[in-house]
Tab-separated table of C-alpha atoms in Angstrom:
chain	number	residue	atom	x	y	z
A	54	MET	CA	-36.169	6.294	-36.506
A	55	ASN	CA	-33.550	3.612	-37.080
A	56	ILE	CA	-30.830	4.104	-34.466
A	57	PHE	CA	-28.196	2.680	-36.787
A	58	SER	CA	-28.770	5.368	-39.404
A	59	LYS	CA	-27.292	7.783	-36.857
A	60	LEU	CA	-24.454	5.518	-35.855
A	61	PHE	CA	-23.283	4.774	-39.341
A	62	GLY	CA	-23.655	8.204	-40.909
A	63	LYS	CA	-26.593	7.606	-43.258
A	64	LYS	CA	-28.609	10.635	-44.340
A	65	GLN	CA	-31.579	11.419	-42.180
A	66	VAL	CA	-35.040	11.997	-43.532
A	67	GLU	CA	-35.964	15.557	-44.343
A	68	GLY	CA	-37.171	17.570	-41.373
A	69	GLU	CA	-35.605	15.258	-38.799
A	70	GLU	CA	-33.456	16.886	-36.149
A	71	SER	CA	-29.735	16.170	-36.340
A	72	VAL	CA	-28.499	13.823	-33.656
A	73	LYS	CA	-24.965	13.597	-32.358
A	74	VAL	CA	-23.420	10.189	-32.975
A	75	GLY	CA	-22.382	8.412	-29.799
A	76	GLY	CA	-25.281	9.504	-27.590
A	77	MET	CA	-26.898	7.593	-24.759
A	78	GLU	CA	-29.421	5.827	-27.005
A	79	ASP	CA	-26.585	4.665	-29.271
A	80	PHE	CA	-24.650	3.401	-26.249
A	81	MET	CA	-27.564	1.377	-24.889
A	82	THR	CA	-28.302	-0.059	-28.345
A	83	LEU	CA	-24.702	-1.207	-28.803
A	84	ILE	CA	-24.696	-2.704	-25.297
A	85	ARG	CA	-27.782	-4.757	-26.228
A	86	VAL	CA	-26.122	-5.818	-29.498
A	87	TYR	CA	-23.044	-6.993	-27.595
A	88	TYR	CA	-25.124	-9.024	-25.124
A	89	GLN	CA	-27.077	-10.669	-27.935
A	90	ALA	CA	-23.922	-11.405	-29.934
A	91	VAL	CA	-22.259	-13.072	-26.936
A	92	MET	CA	-25.348	-15.215	-26.370
A	93	ALA	CA	-25.541	-16.170	-30.042
A	94	SER	CA	-21.904	-17.276	-30.193
A	95	ASN	CA	-21.993	-19.043	-26.799
A	96	ILE	CA	-25.086	-21.218	-27.215
A	97	GLY	CA	-25.246	-21.464	-30.995
A	98	ILE	CA	-28.408	-19.492	-31.805
A	99	THR	CA	-29.158	-19.918	-35.525
A	100	ASN	CA	-32.350	-17.848	-35.875
A	101	ILE	CA	-31.165	-14.252	-36.181
A	102	ASN	CA	-34.722	-12.928	-35.729
A	103	PHE	CA	-34.481	-14.148	-32.117
A	104	LEU	CA	-31.906	-11.371	-31.603
A	105	PRO	CA	-33.522	-8.210	-33.043
A	106	ASP	CA	-30.861	-5.629	-32.137
A	107	MET	CA	-28.030	-7.796	-33.436
A	108	ALA	CA	-30.020	-8.542	-36.595
A	109	VAL	CA	-30.351	-4.823	-37.432
A	110	PHE	CA	-26.676	-4.263	-36.555
A	111	LYS	CA	-25.552	-7.127	-38.796
A	112	ARG	CA	-27.689	-6.079	-41.756
A	113	SER	CA	-26.868	-2.371	-41.444
A	114	LEU	CA	-23.111	-2.987	-41.439
A	115	LYS	CA	-23.315	-5.975	-43.811
A	116	ILE	CA	-21.261	-8.115	-41.416
A	117	PRO	CA	-20.558	-11.562	-42.912
A	118	THR	CA	-21.195	-14.572	-40.672
A	119	GLN	CA	-17.893	-15.965	-39.398
A	120	ASN	CA	-17.299	-19.750	-39.420
A	121	ASN	CA	-21.020	-20.277	-40.170
A	122	LYS	CA	-21.776	-19.182	-36.603
A	123	LEU	CA	-23.837	-16.164	-35.603
A	124	GLY	CA	-22.425	-13.772	-33.010
A	125	ILE	CA	-18.657	-14.151	-33.458
A	126	ALA	CA	-18.056	-11.408	-36.046
A	127	GLU	CA	-20.887	-9.268	-34.646
A	128	LYS	CA	-19.437	-9.416	-31.126
A	129	SER	CA	-15.980	-8.386	-32.351
A	130	ARG	CA	-17.317	-5.476	-34.445
A	131	CYS	CA	-19.626	-4.230	-31.698
A	132	LYS	CA	-16.866	-4.387	-29.082
A	133	LYS	CA	-14.557	-2.374	-31.344
A	134	MET	CA	-17.225	0.332	-31.736
A	135	LEU	CA	-17.889	0.516	-27.990
A	136	VAL	CA	-14.163	0.836	-27.308
A	137	ASP	CA	-13.566	3.384	-30.092
A	138	ILE	CA	-16.583	5.593	-29.302
A	139	TYR	CA	-16.859	5.277	-25.509
A	140	GLY	CA	-13.451	3.996	-24.371
A	141	LEU	CA	-14.762	0.986	-22.443
A	142	SER	CA	-12.141	-1.249	-20.824
A	143	ASP	CA	-11.388	-4.847	-21.745
A	144	ASP	CA	-12.421	-5.931	-18.224
A	145	PHE	CA	-15.881	-4.449	-18.858
A	146	PHE	CA	-16.430	-6.923	-21.698
A	147	LYS	CA	-14.843	-9.833	-19.821
A	148	GLU	CA	-17.366	-9.420	-17.007
A	149	ILE	CA	-20.267	-9.458	-19.473
A	150	ASP	CA	-18.847	-12.578	-21.141
A	151	ASN	CA	-18.435	-14.340	-17.780
A	152	SER	CA	-21.887	-13.290	-16.575
A	153	ILE	CA	-23.577	-14.653	-19.690
A	154	LYS	CA	-21.486	-17.841	-19.644
A	155	LYS	CA	-22.588	-18.437	-16.047
A	156	ASN	CA	-26.285	-17.653	-16.515
A	157	VAL	CA	-27.201	-18.485	-20.113
A	158	LYS	CA	-26.890	-22.211	-20.877
A	159	ASN	CA	-29.613	-22.513	-23.542
A	160	VAL	CA	-32.136	-20.497	-25.566
A	161	ASN	CA	-34.694	-20.611	-22.733
A	162	ASP	CA	-32.281	-18.686	-20.491
A	163	VAL	CA	-31.913	-15.749	-22.920
A	164	LYS	CA	-35.135	-13.883	-22.100
A	165	THR	CA	-34.755	-14.585	-18.377
A	166	TYR	CA	-31.247	-13.139	-18.361
A	167	LEU	CA	-32.127	-10.058	-20.432
A	168	PHE	CA	-35.175	-9.401	-18.230
A	169	MET	CA	-32.974	-9.667	-15.118
A	170	PHE	CA	-30.354	-7.328	-16.590
A	171	GLN	CA	-33.046	-4.819	-17.570
A	172	GLY	CA	-34.357	-4.778	-13.989
A	173	PHE	CA	-30.818	-4.396	-12.636
A	174	SER	CA	-30.023	-1.540	-15.024
A	175	GLN	CA	-33.299	0.322	-14.432
A	176	ASP	CA	-33.100	0.102	-10.634
A	177	LEU	CA	-29.433	1.095	-10.657
A	178	MET	CA	-29.898	4.130	-12.899
A	179	MET	CA	-33.072	5.252	-11.090
A	180	LEU	CA	-31.237	5.167	-7.765
A	181	ILE	CA	-28.118	6.845	-9.181
A	182	GLY	CA	-30.346	9.612	-10.560
A	183	ASN	CA	-31.821	10.047	-7.098
A	184	LEU	CA	-28.469	10.031	-5.267
A	185	MET	CA	-26.509	12.164	-7.740
A	186	GLN	CA	-29.065	14.797	-8.760
A	187	TRP	CA	-26.953	17.919	-8.274
A	188	LYS	CA	-23.838	16.206	-9.633
A	189	PHE	CA	-25.500	15.866	-13.044
A	190	ARG	CA	-25.220	19.646	-13.312
A	191	MET	CA	-21.434	19.617	-12.929
A	192	PRO	CA	-19.519	20.986	-15.957
A	193	GLY	CA	-18.172	18.284	-18.263
A	194	VAL	CA	-14.572	19.357	-17.611
A	195	PHE	CA	-14.751	17.735	-14.171
A	196	LYS	CA	-14.827	14.190	-15.539
A	197	LYS	CA	-12.401	12.766	-12.974
A	198	LEU	CA	-14.414	14.228	-10.115
A	199	LEU	CA	-17.660	12.922	-11.611
A	200	ARG	CA	-16.057	9.486	-11.989
A	201	SER	CA	-14.981	9.398	-8.329
A	202	MET	CA	-18.442	10.549	-7.208
A	203	THR	CA	-20.055	7.845	-9.332
A	204	GLU	CA	-17.691	5.292	-7.801
A	205	LYS	CA	-18.651	6.413	-4.287
A	206	SER	CA	-22.381	6.276	-5.082
A	207	VAL	CA	-22.068	2.746	-6.488
A	208	HIS	CA	-20.009	1.691	-3.445
A	209	ASP	CA	-22.724	3.037	-1.133
A	210	ILE	CA	-25.448	1.229	-3.080
A	211	VAL	CA	-23.565	-2.060	-2.728
A	212	ASN	CA	-22.412	-1.677	0.900
A	213	LYS	CA	-24.227	1.030	2.867
A	214	THR	CA	-26.877	-0.145	5.346
A	215	ASP	CA	-28.054	3.004	7.164
A	216	TRP	CA	-30.230	4.685	4.536
A	217	LYS	CA	-32.712	7.241	5.899
A	218	ASP	CA	-35.175	6.637	3.041
A	219	ASP	CA	-36.730	3.172	3.274
A	220	SER	CA	-37.483	3.049	-0.470
A	221	VAL	CA	-33.802	3.717	-1.241
A	222	HIS	CA	-32.804	0.900	1.122
A	223	LYS	CA	-35.238	-1.521	-0.565
A	224	THR	CA	-33.927	-0.612	-4.022
A	225	CYS	CA	-30.366	-1.185	-2.799
A	226	ILE	CA	-31.322	-4.662	-1.591
A	227	ALA	CA	-32.882	-5.439	-4.992
A	228	ILE	CA	-29.764	-4.205	-6.815
A	229	ARG	CA	-27.500	-6.328	-4.604
A	230	LYS	CA	-29.566	-9.423	-5.416
A	231	TYR	CA	-29.294	-8.648	-9.141
A	232	LYS	CA	-25.561	-8.030	-8.753
A	233	GLN	CA	-25.025	-11.380	-7.038
A	234	ALA	CA	-27.109	-13.288	-9.591
A	235	LEU	CA	-25.510	-11.600	-12.601
A	236	GLY	CA	-21.999	-11.631	-11.162
A	237	TYR	CA	-20.971	-8.026	-11.830
A	238	SER	CA	-18.346	-6.213	-9.746
A	239	GLU	CA	-18.456	-2.704	-8.300
A	240	ASN	CA	-15.885	-1.654	-10.901
A	241	TRP	CA	-18.123	-2.878	-13.727
A	242	MET	CA	-21.151	-1.097	-12.287
A	243	THR	CA	-19.124	2.121	-11.932
A	244	GLU	CA	-17.919	2.013	-15.538
A	245	TYR	CA	-21.434	1.288	-16.827
A	246	VAL	CA	-23.094	4.002	-14.733
A	247	TYR	CA	-20.371	6.601	-15.361
A	248	ASN	CA	-20.725	6.312	-19.134
A	249	ILE	CA	-24.507	6.696	-18.959
A	250	VAL	CA	-24.232	9.673	-16.568
A	251	LEU	CA	-21.658	11.309	-18.847
A	252	LEU	CA	-23.843	10.783	-21.916
A	253	ALA	CA	-26.963	11.961	-20.074
A	254	LYS	CA	-25.215	15.270	-19.384
A	255	LYS	CA	-24.621	15.714	-23.126
A	256	GLU	CA	-28.187	14.944	-24.195
A	257	PRO	CA	-30.116	17.987	-25.461
A	258	LYS	CA	-32.782	19.199	-23.070
A	259	PRO	CA	-36.361	18.606	-24.276
A	260	LYS	CA	-38.033	21.669	-25.790
A	261	GLU	CA	-40.788	23.330	-23.852
């Protein structure tokens, strides 16, 4: 199923379950679009097929290319959607921009960076899921409390040294290496994780 058909309100095929716009899958797709758009505008990528998520985004919304340069208009539109739907802060985007500017100098760096970010994101969310298991069951009305708990968990991942579980300690070390290489702050990690945790709580449970 095309993720953008949900985002942009197109009719779904007959028999397909209705999906709430703004879910976790939508969030992760838009995050990928933003990363690809920043890369395109920064290093002058001209082959849109090299950026599959941004290509679908651009074609679905019929976004015209700005100043004959891919990524500029797409980045602006994607950022607006992420802010409007999820309320992400301006600093969140600035850190992504700075991280990509630091690490992606040419086309050869694109796959390396995206692979590194994928590893960082997967390790971080796997560990957060392990550390915050019972907190996922908290009612949605306690958003501020969930945010502070997420902040504490991220702080522990970045700073704590006395983990009882050796596998947790090893994952923390891996995440810290990713964090240093990518250049993301604790605040960025907290905002990223908190939004995913919040959306995960809203996802429908799989049917038996």
